[in-house]
XYZ file of N, CA and C in Angstrom:
252
model
N 25.121 -61.538 -24.938
C 25.361 -61.507 -24.284
C 24.730 -61.750 -23.200
N 24.995 -62.527 -21.916
C 24.780 -62.460 -21.104
C 26.033 -63.029 -19.890
N 25.912 -61.798 -18.934
C 26.952 -61.478 -18.039
C 26.315 -61.933 -16.398
N 26.626 -62.710 -15.687
C 26.423 -63.169 -14.282
C 27.088 -62.909 -13.810
N 26.636 -61.425 -12.770
C 27.164 -61.140 -11.528
C 27.269 -61.598 -10.138
N 28.432 -61.132 -9.955
C 28.240 -61.493 -8.274
C 27.151 -61.556 -7.566
N 26.661 -61.808 -5.964
C 25.717 -60.883 -5.757
C 26.424 -60.385 -4.729
N 25.853 -59.400 -3.865
C 26.100 -58.257 -3.016
C 26.095 -58.871 -1.426
N 26.616 -57.906 -0.827
C 26.771 -58.974 0.986
C 26.757 -57.849 1.255
N 26.217 -57.744 2.787
C 26.290 -56.627 3.444
C 26.994 -56.908 4.689
N 27.143 -56.242 5.545
C 28.361 -55.816 6.623
C 29.307 -55.676 6.586
N 30.793 -56.388 6.994
C 32.009 -55.871 6.918
C 32.205 -55.795 5.425
N 32.153 -56.688 4.836
C 32.563 -56.567 3.475
C 33.025 -55.548 2.474
N 33.843 -55.629 2.063
C 34.620 -54.180 1.690
C 35.036 -54.223 0.031
N 34.424 -53.002 -1.101
C 34.461 -53.553 -2.903
C 35.904 -52.671 -2.810
N 36.651 -53.720 -3.777
C 37.539 -52.476 -4.245
C 37.251 -51.754 -5.496
N 36.105 -51.725 -5.947
C 35.497 -50.761 -6.926
C 34.328 -50.236 -6.340
N 34.003 -49.173 -6.905
C 32.382 -48.144 -6.495
C 31.489 -49.425 -7.754
N 31.378 -50.300 -6.445
C 30.048 -51.108 -7.212
C 29.151 -50.490 -7.860
N 28.672 -49.543 -7.648
C 27.008 -48.670 -7.903
C 27.376 -48.230 -9.473
N 28.466 -47.567 -9.414
C 29.231 -47.577 -10.706
C 29.648 -48.785 -11.619
N 29.361 -49.340 -11.450
C 29.815 -50.617 -12.135
C 29.006 -51.042 -13.026
N 27.750 -50.896 -11.482
C 26.476 -51.516 -11.792
C 26.219 -50.422 -13.168
N 25.995 -49.613 -12.887
C 25.739 -48.250 -13.809
C 25.559 -48.255 -14.759
N 27.038 -49.245 -15.138
C 27.881 -48.489 -17.088
C 26.910 -50.368 -16.932
N 27.686 -51.832 -16.526
C 26.672 -52.344 -17.102
C 25.093 -52.207 -17.486
N 24.486 -51.501 -16.619
C 23.012 -51.177 -16.791
C 23.203 -50.074 -18.837
N 24.090 -49.462 -18.654
C 23.950 -48.034 -19.502
C 23.895 -49.145 -21.057
N 24.633 -50.593 -21.248
C 25.219 -50.957 -22.397
C 24.019 -52.387 -22.003
N 23.350 -52.543 -21.752
C 22.150 -53.718 -21.882
C 20.878 -53.552 -21.965
N 20.153 -54.710 -22.797
C 18.796 -54.314 -22.803
C 18.023 -54.759 -21.417
N 18.683 -55.413 -20.326
C 17.907 -56.310 -19.344
C 18.291 -56.698 -18.249
N 18.199 -56.854 -17.334
C 19.601 -56.608 -16.006
C 17.932 -57.853 -15.148
N 18.239 -58.891 -15.070
C 17.246 -60.029 -14.392
C 17.862 -60.060 -12.386
N 17.426 -59.583 -11.911
C 17.626 -59.411 -10.737
C 17.441 -61.191 -9.613
N 17.799 -61.520 -9.798
C 17.731 -63.149 -8.835
C 17.573 -62.532 -6.746
N 17.215 -63.142 -6.210
C 16.551 -62.790 -5.281
C 16.545 -63.748 -3.766
N 17.428 -63.809 -3.420
C 16.769 -65.470 -3.026
C 16.691 -65.321 -0.990
N 15.503 -65.493 -1.216
C 14.453 -66.160 0.406
C 15.371 -66.241 1.457
N 16.346 -66.847 0.831
C 17.068 -67.305 2.790
C 17.464 -65.746 3.001
N 17.033 -65.110 4.505
C 17.155 -63.699 4.683
C 16.829 -62.748 3.928
N 15.254 -63.758 3.738
C 14.162 -62.734 3.024
C 14.857 -61.568 1.887
N 15.416 -61.489 1.310
C 16.040 -60.808 0.326
C 16.396 -59.912 0.410
N 16.850 -59.353 2.094
C 16.846 -58.460 2.348
C 18.570 -57.558 2.474
N 19.093 -57.709 1.365
C 20.489 -57.499 1.789
C 20.391 -55.305 1.341
N 21.065 -55.028 1.786
C 20.819 -53.561 2.498
C 21.608 -53.247 0.460
N 22.269 -53.386 -0.061
C 23.003 -53.047 -0.690
C 22.812 -53.679 -2.646
N 22.014 -54.543 -2.245
C 21.535 -55.722 -3.626
C 19.840 -53.914 -3.578
N 19.247 -53.716 -2.606
C 18.317 -53.315 -2.195
C 18.072 -51.305 -3.350
N 19.277 -51.038 -2.475
C 19.398 -49.536 -2.816
C 20.293 -49.692 -4.436
N 20.313 -50.743 -4.328
C 21.777 -51.057 -6.449
C 20.423 -50.798 -6.632
N 19.255 -52.122 -7.160
C 18.086 -52.279 -7.659
C 17.371 -50.816 -7.610
N 17.001 -50.297 -6.466
C 15.782 -48.990 -6.825
C 16.608 -48.118 -7.169
N 17.616 -47.211 -7.113
C 18.972 -46.671 -8.202
C 18.365 -47.101 -9.068
N 19.059 -48.049 -10.183
C 19.149 -48.325 -11.358
C 17.770 -48.442 -11.624
N 16.030 -49.015 -11.194
C 14.854 -48.508 -11.762
C 14.403 -47.102 -11.182
N 15.334 -46.119 -10.691
C 14.640 -44.330 -10.645
C 15.347 -43.633 -12.341
N 16.433 -44.554 -12.321
C 17.387 -43.976 -13.585
C 16.992 -44.446 -14.961
N 16.141 -45.338 -15.075
C 15.059 -45.860 -16.034
C 16.526 -45.942 -16.999
N 17.761 -47.226 -16.570
C 19.055 -47.213 -17.326
C 18.166 -48.224 -18.559
N 18.096 -49.162 -17.622
C 17.318 -50.010 -18.515
C 16.213 -50.527 -18.269
N 16.042 -52.361 -18.861
C 14.385 -52.887 -18.106
C 14.665 -53.717 -16.803
N 14.284 -53.500 -16.106
C 14.312 -54.545 -14.855
C 13.008 -55.726 -14.109
N 14.036 -56.999 -14.213
C 13.082 -58.263 -13.644
C 13.382 -58.728 -12.768
N 12.220 -58.822 -11.750
C 12.712 -59.682 -10.751
C 12.319 -60.771 -10.778
N 13.493 -62.142 -10.162
C 12.844 -63.310 -10.347
C 13.666 -64.367 -9.054
N 12.359 -64.227 -8.176
C 13.065 -64.846 -6.567
C 12.793 -66.615 -6.888
N 14.284 -66.373 -5.938
C 14.996 -68.374 -6.852
C 14.758 -69.481 -5.222
N 14.597 -70.413 -6.015
C 14.032 -71.029 -4.538
C 13.012 -71.329 -3.431
N 11.926 -70.823 -4.629
C 10.525 -69.924 -4.137
C 10.110 -71.574 -2.949
N 11.117 -72.973 -3.127
C 10.575 -74.340 -2.429
C 11.132 -74.342 -0.913
N 11.610 -73.323 -0.423
C 11.796 -73.232 0.591
C 10.712 -72.709 1.580
N 9.946 -72.274 0.838
C 9.201 -71.382 2.423
C 8.096 -72.327 2.888
N 7.586 -72.450 4.004
C 7.181 -73.000 4.806
C 5.820 -72.985 4.642
N 5.527 -71.681 4.646
C 4.011 -71.202 4.729
C 3.766 -70.024 3.724
N 2.695 -70.168 3.278
C 2.193 -68.918 2.055
C 2.800 -67.320 3.282
N 2.622 -67.051 4.439
C 2.964 -66.232 4.603
C 4.061 -65.409 4.470
N 4.903 -66.458 5.076
C 6.407 -65.862 4.390
C 7.009 -65.949 3.535
N 6.308 -66.758 2.518
C 6.347 -66.084 1.033
C 5.726 -64.976 0.931
N 4.874 -64.954 1.285
C 4.369 -63.328 0.945
C 4.668 -61.905 1.316
N 5.481 -62.824 2.944
C 5.868 -61.412 3.551
C 7.521 -60.842 2.936
N 8.411 -62.259 1.791
C 9.935 -61.877 1.370
C 9.088 -61.641 0.387
N 7.736 -61.562 -0.292
C 7.835 -60.995 -2.059
C 7.400 -59.236 -1.571
N 7.276 -59.328 -0.387
C 6.248 -57.986 -0.798
C 7.523 -56.987 -0.421
């Protein structure tokens, strides 16, 4: 089964549920989480970073990372900065 969840956003966006608890529940019931990072904004959404770090630390399931829109980088330096 494949479940596609919406991306998370920083700022004033408020969710009607505890996002971390929902994702932790998913993690307990799946074999793999694929995290797709968007280089626009250098993939720095703090909610996403904190959530992924929590899931990795708790070792609830395997987590793999993928960078989308890799063709959008103007220089290799930009690509390296985003991936770090």
